[in-house]
mmCIF file of N, CA and C in Angstrom:
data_model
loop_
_atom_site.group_PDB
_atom_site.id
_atom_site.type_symbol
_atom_site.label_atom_id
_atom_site.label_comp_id
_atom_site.label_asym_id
_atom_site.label_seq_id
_atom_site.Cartn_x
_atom_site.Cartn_y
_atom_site.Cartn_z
ATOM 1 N N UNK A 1 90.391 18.977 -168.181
ATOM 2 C CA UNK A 1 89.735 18.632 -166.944
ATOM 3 C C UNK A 1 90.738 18.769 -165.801
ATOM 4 N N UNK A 2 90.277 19.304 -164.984
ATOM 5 C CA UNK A 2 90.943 19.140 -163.695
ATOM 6 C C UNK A 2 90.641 18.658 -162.052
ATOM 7 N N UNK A 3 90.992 17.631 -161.910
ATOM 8 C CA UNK A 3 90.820 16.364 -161.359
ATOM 9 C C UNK A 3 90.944 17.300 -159.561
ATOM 10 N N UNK A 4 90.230 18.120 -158.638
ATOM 11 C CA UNK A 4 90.207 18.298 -157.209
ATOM 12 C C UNK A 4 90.730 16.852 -156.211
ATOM 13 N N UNK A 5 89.607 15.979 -156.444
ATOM 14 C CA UNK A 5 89.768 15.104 -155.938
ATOM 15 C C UNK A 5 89.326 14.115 -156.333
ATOM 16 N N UNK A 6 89.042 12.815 -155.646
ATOM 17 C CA UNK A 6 88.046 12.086 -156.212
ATOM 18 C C UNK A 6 86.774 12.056 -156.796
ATOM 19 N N UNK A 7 85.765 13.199 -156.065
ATOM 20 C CA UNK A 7 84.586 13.929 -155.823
ATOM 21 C C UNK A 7 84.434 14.915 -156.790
ATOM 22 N N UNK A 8 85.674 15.418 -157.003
ATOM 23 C CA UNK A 8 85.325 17.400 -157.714
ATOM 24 C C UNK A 8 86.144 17.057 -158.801
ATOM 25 N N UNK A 9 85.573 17.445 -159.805
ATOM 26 C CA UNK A 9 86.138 17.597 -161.017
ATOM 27 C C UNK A 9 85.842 19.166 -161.638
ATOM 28 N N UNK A 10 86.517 19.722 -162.708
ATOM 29 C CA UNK A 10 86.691 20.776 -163.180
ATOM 30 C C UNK A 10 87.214 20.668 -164.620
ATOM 31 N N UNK A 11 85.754 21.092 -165.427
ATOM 32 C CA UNK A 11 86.060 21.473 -166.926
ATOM 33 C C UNK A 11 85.792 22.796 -167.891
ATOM 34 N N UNK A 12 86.458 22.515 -168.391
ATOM 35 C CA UNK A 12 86.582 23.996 -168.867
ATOM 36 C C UNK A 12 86.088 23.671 -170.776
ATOM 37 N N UNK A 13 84.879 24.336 -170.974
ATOM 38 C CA UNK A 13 84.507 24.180 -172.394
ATOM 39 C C UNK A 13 84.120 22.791 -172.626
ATOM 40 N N UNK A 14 83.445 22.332 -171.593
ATOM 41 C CA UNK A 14 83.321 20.811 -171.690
ATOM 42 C C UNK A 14 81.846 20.245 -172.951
ATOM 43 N N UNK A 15 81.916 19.391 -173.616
ATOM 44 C CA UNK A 15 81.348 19.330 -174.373
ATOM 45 C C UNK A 15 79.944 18.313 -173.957
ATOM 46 N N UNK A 16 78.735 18.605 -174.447
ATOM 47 C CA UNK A 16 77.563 18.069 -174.238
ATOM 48 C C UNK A 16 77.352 17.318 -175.398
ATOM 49 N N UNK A 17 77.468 16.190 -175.888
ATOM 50 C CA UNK A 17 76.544 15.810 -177.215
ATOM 51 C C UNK A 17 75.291 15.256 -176.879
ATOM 52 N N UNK A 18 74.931 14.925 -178.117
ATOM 53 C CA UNK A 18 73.257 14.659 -177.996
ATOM 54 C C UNK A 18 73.561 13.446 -177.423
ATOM 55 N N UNK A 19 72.654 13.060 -175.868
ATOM 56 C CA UNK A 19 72.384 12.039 -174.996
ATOM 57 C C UNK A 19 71.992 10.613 -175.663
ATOM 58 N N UNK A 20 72.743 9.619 -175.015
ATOM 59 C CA UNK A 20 71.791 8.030 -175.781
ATOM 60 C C UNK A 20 71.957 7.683 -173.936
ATOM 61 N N UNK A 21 71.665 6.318 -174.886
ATOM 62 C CA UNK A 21 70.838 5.462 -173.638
ATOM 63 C C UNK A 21 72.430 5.113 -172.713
ATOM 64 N N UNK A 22 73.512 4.981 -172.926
ATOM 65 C CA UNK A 22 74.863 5.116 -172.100
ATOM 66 C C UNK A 22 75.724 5.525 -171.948
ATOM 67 N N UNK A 23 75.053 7.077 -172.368
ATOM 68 C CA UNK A 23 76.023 7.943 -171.314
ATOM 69 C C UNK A 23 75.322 9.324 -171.233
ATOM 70 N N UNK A 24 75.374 10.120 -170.452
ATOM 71 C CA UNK A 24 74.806 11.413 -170.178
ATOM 72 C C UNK A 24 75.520 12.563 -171.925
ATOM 73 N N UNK A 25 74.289 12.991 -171.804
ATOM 74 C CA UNK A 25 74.625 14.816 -172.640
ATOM 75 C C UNK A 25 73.248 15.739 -172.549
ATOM 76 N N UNK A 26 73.035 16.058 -173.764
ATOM 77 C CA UNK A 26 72.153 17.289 -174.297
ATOM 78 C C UNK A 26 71.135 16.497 -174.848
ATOM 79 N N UNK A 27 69.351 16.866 -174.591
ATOM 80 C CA UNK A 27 68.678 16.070 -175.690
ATOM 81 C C UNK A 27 68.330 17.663 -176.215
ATOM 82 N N UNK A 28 68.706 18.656 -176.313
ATOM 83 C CA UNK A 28 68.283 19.935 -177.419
ATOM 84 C C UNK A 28 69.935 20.561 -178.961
ATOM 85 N N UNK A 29 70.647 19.163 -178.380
ATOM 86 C CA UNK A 29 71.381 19.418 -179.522
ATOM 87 C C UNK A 29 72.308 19.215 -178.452
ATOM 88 N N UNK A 30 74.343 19.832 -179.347
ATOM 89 C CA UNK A 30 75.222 20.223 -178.815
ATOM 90 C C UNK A 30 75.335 21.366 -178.021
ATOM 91 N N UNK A 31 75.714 21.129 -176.496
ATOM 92 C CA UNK A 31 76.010 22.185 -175.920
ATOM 93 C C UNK A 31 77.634 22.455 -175.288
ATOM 94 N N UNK A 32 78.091 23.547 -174.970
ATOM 95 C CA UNK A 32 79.628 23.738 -174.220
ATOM 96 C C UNK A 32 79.526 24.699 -173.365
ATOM 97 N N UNK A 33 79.143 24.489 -172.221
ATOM 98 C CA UNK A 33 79.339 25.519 -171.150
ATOM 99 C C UNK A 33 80.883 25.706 -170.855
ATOM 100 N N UNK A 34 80.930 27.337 -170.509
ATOM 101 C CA UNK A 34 82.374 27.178 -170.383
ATOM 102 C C UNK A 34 82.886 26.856 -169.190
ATOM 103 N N UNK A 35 82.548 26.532 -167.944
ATOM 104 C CA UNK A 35 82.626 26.027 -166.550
ATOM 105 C C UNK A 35 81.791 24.947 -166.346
ATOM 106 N N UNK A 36 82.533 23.720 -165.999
ATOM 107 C CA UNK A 36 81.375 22.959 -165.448
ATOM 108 C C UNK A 36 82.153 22.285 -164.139
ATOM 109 N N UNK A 37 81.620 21.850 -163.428
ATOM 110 C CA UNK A 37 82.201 21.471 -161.471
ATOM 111 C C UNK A 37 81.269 20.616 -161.689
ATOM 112 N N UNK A 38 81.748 19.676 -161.459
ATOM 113 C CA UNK A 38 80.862 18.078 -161.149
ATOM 114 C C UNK A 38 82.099 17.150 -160.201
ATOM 115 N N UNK A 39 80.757 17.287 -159.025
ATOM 116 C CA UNK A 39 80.947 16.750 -157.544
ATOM 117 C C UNK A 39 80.053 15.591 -157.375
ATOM 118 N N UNK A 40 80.638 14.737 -156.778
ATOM 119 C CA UNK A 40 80.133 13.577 -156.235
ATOM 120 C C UNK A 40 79.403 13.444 -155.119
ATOM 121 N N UNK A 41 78.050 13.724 -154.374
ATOM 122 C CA UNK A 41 77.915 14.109 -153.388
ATOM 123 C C UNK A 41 78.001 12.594 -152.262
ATOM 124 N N UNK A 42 77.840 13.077 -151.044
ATOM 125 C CA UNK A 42 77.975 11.363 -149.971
ATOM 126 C C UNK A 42 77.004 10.141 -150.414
ATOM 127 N N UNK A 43 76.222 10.927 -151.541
ATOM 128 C CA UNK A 43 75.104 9.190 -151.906
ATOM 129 C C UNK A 43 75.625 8.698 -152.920
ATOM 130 N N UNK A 44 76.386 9.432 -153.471
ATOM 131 C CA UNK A 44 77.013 8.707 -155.180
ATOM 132 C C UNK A 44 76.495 9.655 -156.220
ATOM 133 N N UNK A 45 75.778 10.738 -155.555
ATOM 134 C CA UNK A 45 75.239 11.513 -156.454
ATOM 135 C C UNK A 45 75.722 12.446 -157.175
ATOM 136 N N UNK A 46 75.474 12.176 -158.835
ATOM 137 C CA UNK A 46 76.393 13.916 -159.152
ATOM 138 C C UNK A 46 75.805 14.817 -159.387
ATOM 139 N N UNK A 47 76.459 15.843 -158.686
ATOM 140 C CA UNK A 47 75.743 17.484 -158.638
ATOM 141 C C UNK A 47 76.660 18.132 -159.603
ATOM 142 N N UNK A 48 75.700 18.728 -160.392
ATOM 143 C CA UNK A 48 76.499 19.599 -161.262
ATOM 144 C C UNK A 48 76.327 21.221 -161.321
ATOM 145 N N UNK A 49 77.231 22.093 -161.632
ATOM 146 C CA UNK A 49 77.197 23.044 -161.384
ATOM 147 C C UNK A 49 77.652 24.352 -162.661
ATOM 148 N N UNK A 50 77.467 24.617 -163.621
ATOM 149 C CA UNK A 50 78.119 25.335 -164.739
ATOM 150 C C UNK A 50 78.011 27.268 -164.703
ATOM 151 N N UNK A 51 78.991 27.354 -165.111
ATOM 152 C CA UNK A 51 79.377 28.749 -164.597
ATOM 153 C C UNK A 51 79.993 29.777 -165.885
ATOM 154 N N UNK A 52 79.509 30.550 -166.014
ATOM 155 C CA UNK A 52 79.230 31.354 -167.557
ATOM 156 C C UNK A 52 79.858 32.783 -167.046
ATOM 157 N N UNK A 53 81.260 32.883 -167.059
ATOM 158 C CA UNK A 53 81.780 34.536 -167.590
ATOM 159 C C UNK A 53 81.567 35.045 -168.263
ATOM 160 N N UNK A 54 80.852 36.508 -167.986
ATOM 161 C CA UNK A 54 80.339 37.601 -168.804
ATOM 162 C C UNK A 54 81.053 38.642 -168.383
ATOM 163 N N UNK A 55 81.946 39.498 -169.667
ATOM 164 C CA UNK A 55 82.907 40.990 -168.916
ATOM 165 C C UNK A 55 81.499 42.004 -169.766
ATOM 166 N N UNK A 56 80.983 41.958 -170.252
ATOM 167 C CA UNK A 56 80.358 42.798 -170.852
ATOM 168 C C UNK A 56 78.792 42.691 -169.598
ATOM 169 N N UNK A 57 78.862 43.687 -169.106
ATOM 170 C CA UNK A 57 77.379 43.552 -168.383
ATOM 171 C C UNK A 57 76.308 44.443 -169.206
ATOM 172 N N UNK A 58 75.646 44.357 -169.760
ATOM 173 C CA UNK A 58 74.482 45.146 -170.197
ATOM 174 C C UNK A 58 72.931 44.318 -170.724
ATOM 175 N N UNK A 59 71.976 45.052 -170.080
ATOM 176 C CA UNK A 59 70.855 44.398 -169.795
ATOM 177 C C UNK A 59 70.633 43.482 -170.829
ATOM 178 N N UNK A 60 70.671 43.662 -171.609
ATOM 179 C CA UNK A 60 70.155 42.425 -173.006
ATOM 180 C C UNK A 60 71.412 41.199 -173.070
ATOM 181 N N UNK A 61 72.519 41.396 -172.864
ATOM 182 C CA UNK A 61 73.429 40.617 -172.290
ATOM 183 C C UNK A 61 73.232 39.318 -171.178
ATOM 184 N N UNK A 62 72.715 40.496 -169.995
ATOM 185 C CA UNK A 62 72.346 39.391 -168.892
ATOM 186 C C UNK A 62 71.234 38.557 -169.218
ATOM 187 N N UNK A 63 70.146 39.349 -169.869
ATOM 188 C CA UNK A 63 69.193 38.119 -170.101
ATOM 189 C C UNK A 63 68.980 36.788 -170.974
ATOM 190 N N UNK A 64 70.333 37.011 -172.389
ATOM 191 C CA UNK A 64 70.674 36.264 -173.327
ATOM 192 C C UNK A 64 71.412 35.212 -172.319
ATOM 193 N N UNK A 65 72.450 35.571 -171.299
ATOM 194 C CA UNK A 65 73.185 34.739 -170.252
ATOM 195 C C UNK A 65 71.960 33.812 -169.921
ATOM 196 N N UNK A 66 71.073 34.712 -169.228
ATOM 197 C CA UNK A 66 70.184 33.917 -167.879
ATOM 198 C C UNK A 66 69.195 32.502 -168.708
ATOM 199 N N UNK A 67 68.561 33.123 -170.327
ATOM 200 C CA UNK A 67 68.324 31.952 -170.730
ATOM 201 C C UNK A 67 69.061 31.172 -171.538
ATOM 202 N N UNK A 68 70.176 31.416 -171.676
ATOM 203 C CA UNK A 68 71.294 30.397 -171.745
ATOM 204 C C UNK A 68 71.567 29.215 -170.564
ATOM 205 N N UNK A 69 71.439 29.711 -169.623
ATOM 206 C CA UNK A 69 71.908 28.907 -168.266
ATOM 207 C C UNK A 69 70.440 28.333 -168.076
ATOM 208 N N UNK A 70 69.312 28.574 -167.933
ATOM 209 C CA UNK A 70 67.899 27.836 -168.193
ATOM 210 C C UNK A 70 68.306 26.516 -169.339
ATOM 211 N N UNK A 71 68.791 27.186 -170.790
ATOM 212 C CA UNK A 71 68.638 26.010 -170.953
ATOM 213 C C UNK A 71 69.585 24.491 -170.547
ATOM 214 N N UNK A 72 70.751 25.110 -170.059
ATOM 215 C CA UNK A 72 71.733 24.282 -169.371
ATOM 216 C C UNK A 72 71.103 23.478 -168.396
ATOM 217 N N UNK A 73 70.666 23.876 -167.469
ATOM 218 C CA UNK A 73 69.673 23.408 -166.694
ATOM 219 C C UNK A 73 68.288 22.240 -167.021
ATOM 220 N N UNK A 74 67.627 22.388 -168.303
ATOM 221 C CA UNK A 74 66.472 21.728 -168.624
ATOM 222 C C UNK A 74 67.247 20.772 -169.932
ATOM 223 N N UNK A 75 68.094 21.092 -170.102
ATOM 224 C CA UNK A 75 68.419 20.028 -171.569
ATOM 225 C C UNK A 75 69.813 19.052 -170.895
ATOM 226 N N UNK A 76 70.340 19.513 -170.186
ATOM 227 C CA UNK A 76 71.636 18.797 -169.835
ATOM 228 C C UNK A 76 71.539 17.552 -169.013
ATOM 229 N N UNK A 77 70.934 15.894 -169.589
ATOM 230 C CA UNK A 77 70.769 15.102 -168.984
ATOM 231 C C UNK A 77 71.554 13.736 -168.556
ATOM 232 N N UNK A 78 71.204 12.939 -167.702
ATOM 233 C CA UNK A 78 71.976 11.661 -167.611
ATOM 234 C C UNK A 78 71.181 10.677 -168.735
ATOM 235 N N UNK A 79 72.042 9.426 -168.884
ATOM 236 C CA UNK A 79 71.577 8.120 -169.677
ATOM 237 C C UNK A 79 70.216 8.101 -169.191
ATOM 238 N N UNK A 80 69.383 8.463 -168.701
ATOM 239 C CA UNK A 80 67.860 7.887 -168.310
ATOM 240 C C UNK A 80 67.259 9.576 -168.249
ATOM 241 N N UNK A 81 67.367 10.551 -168.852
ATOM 242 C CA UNK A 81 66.770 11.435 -168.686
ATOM 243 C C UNK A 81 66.603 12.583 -167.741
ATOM 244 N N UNK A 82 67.504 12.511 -166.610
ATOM 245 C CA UNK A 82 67.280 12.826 -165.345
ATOM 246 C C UNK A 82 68.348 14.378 -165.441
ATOM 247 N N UNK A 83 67.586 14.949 -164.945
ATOM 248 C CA UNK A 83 68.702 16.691 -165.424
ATOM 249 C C UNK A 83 69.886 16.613 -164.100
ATOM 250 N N UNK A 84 71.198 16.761 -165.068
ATOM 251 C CA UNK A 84 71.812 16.892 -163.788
ATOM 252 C C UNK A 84 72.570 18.342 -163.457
ATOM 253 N N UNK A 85 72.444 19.504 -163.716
ATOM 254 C CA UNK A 85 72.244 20.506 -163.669
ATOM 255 C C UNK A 85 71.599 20.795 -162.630
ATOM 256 N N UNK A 86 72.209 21.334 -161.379
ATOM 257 C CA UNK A 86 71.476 21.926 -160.069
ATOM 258 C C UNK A 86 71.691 23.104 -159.835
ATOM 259 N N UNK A 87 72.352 23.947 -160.562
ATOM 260 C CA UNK A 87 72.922 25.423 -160.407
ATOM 261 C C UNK A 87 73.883 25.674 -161.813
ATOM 262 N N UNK A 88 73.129 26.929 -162.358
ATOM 263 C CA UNK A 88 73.966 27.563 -163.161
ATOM 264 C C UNK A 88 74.126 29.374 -163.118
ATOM 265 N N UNK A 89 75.133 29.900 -162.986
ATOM 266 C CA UNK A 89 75.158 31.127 -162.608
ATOM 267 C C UNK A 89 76.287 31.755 -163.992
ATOM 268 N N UNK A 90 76.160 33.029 -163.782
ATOM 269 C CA UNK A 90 76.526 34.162 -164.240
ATOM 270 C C UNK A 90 77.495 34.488 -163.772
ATOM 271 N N UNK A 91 78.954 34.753 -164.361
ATOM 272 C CA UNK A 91 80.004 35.340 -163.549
ATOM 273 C C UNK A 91 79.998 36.849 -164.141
ATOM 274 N N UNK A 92 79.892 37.900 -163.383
ATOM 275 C CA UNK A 92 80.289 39.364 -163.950
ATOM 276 C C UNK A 92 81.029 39.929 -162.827
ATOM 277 N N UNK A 93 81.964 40.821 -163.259
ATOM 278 C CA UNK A 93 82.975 41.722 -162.368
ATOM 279 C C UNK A 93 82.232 42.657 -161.776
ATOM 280 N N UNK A 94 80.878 43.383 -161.963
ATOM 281 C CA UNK A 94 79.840 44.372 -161.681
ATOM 282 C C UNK A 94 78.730 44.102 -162.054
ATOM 283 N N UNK A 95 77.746 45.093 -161.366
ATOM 284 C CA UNK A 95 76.034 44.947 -161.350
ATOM 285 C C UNK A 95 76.166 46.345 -161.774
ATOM 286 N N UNK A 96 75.582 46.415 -163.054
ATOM 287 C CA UNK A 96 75.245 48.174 -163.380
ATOM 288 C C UNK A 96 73.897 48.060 -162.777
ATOM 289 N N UNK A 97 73.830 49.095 -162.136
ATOM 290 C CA UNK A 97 72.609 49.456 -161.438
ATOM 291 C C UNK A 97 71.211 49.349 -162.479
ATOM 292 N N UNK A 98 71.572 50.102 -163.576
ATOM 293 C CA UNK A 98 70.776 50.871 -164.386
ATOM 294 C C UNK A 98 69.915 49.471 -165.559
ATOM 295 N N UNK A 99 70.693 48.186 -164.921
ATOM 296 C CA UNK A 99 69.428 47.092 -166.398
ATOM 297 C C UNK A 99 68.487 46.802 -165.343
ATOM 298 N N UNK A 100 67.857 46.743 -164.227
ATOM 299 C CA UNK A 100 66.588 46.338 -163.755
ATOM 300 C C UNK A 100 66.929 44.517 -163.605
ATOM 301 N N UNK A 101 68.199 44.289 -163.506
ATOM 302 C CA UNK A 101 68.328 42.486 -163.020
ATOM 303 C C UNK A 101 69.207 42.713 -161.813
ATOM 304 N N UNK A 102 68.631 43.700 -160.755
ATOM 305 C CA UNK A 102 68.889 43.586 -159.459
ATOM 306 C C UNK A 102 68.788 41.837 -158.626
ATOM 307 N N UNK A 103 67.490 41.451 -158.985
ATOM 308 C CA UNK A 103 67.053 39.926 -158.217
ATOM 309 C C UNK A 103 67.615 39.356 -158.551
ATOM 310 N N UNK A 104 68.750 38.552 -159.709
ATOM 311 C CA UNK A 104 69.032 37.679 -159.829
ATOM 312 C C UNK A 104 69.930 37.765 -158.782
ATOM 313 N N UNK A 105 70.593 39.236 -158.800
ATOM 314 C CA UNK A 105 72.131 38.455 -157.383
ATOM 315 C C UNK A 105 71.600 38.039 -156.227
ATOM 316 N N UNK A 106 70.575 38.236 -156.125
ATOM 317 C CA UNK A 106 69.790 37.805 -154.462
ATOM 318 C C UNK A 106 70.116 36.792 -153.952
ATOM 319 N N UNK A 107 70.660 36.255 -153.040
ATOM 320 C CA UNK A 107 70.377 34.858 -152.414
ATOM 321 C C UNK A 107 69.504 34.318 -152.392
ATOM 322 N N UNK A 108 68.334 34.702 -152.031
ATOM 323 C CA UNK A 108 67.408 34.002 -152.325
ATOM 324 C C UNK A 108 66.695 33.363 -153.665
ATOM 325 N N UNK A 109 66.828 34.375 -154.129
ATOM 326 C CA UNK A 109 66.386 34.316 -155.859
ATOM 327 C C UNK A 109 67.169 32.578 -156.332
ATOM 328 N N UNK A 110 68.832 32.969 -156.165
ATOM 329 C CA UNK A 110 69.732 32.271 -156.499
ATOM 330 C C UNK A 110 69.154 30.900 -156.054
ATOM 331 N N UNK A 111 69.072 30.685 -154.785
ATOM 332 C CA UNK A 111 68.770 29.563 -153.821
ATOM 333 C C UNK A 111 67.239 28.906 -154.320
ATOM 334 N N UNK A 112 66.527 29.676 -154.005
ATOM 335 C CA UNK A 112 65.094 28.951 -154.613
ATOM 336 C C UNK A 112 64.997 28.629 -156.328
ATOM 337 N N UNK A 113 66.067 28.946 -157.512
ATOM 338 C CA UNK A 113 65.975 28.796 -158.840
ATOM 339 C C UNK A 113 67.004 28.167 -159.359
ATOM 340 N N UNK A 114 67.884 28.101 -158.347
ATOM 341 C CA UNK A 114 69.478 27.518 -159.143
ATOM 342 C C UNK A 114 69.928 27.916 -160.167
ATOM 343 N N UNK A 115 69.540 29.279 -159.888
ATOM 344 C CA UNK A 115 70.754 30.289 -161.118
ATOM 345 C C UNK A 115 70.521 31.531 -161.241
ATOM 346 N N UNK A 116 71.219 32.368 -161.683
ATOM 347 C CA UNK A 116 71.335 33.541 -161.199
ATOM 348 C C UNK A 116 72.665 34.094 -161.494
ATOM 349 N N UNK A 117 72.957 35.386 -160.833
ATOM 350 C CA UNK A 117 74.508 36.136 -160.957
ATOM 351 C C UNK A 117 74.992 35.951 -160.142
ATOM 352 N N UNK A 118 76.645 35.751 -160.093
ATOM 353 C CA UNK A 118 77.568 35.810 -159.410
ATOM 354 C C UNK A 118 78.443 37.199 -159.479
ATOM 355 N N UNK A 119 78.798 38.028 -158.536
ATOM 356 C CA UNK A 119 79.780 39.086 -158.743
ATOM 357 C C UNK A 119 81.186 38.853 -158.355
ATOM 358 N N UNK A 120 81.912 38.498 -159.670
ATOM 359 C CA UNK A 120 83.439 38.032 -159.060
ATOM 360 C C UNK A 120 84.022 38.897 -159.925
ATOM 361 N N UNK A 121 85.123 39.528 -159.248
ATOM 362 C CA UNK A 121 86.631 40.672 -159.658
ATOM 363 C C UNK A 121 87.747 40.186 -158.832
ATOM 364 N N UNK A 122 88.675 40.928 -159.098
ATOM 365 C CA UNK A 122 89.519 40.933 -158.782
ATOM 366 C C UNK A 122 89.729 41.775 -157.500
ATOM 367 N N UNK A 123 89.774 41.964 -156.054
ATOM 368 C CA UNK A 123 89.550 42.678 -155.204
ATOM 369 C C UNK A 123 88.289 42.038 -154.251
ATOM 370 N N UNK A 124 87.696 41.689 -155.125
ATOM 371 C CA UNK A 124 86.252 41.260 -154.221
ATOM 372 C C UNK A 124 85.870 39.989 -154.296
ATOM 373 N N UNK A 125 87.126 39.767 -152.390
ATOM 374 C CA UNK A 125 86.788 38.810 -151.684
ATOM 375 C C UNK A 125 85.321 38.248 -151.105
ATOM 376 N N UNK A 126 84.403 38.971 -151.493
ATOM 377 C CA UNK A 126 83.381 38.339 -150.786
ATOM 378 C C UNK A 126 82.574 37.793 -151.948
ATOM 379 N N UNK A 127 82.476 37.945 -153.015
ATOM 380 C CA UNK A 127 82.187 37.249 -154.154
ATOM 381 C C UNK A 127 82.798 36.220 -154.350
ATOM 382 N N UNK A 128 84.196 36.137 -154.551
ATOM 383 C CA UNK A 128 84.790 34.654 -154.647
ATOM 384 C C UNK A 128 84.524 33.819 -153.011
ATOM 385 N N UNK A 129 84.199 34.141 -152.474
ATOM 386 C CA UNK A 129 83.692 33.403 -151.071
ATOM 387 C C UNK A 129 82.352 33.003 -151.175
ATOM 388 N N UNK A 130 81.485 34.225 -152.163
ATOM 389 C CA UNK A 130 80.088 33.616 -152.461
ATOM 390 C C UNK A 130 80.182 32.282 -153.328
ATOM 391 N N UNK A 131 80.651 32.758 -154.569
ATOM 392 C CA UNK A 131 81.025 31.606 -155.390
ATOM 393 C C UNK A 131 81.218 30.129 -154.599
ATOM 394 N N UNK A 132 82.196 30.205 -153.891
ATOM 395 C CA UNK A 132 82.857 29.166 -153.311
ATOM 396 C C UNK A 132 81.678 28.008 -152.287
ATOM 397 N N UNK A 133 81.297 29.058 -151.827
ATOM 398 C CA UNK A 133 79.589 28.628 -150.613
ATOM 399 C C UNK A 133 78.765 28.168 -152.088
ATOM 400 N N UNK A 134 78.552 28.803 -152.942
ATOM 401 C CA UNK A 134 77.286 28.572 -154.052
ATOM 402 C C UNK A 134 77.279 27.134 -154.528
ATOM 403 N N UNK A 135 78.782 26.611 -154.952
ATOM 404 C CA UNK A 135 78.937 25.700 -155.917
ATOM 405 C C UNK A 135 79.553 24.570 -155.064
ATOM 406 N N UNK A 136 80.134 24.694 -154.279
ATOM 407 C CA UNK A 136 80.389 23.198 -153.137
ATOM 408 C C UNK A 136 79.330 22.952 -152.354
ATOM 409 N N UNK A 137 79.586 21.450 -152.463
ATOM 410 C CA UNK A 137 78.585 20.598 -151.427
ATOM 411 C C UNK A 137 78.474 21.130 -150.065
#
């Protein structure tokens, strides 16, 4: 874990077990996303955020990703049931033109579903700037 601040935390392979009544996890089993950012927002609230590197882009790939991160999203709960999962994205270095998952990089797409692709490399500053806007408060 790596401790930002009071607010931001940062884990890497963080583990989900199956949820009880005091303390947050998974009610569809064990899960381990390999990014997770959990921020404290100004109400006490935690926003969570998990983030899935993929170097291999190819269409059956992205979509095994995308309902991977769905289920991150619908199974990943607090002690009372409540999903705390507000965004889960896709990290890839490129968009091959050629699989037909143009929409997920959309902003909008991203914004109205809370998840989607991220395009981060090495060189491309405006992806790690997207990233950065996507997943902070």
């Amino acid at each position: 874990m790596v401790k930002i601040n009071e607010r931001i935390r940062i884990y890497f392979q963080r583990q989900y077990d199956y949820y009880n009544k005091s303390r947050y996890g998974s009610y569809s089993g064990q899960m381990k996303p390999d990014i997770v950012i959990e921020q404290i927002d100004d109400k006490g609230i935690l926003r969570t955020t998990i983030l899935d590197p993929k170097y291999r882009v190819t269409h059956t790939g992205i979509r095994e990703a995308l309902v991977k991160m769905h289920a991150y999203k619908d199974a990943i709960v607090d002690k009372n049931m409540n999903r705390i999962v507000e965004k889960a994205y896709i990290l890839v270095p490129d968009m091959p033109t050629d699989t037909g998952d143009s929409k997920y990089v959309k902003e909008q797409y991203k914004k109205d579903h809370g998840l989607g692709i991220l395009i981060v490399s090495p060189g491309n500053d405006a992806g790690f700037d997207e990233l950065l806007q996507s997943i902070l408060l």
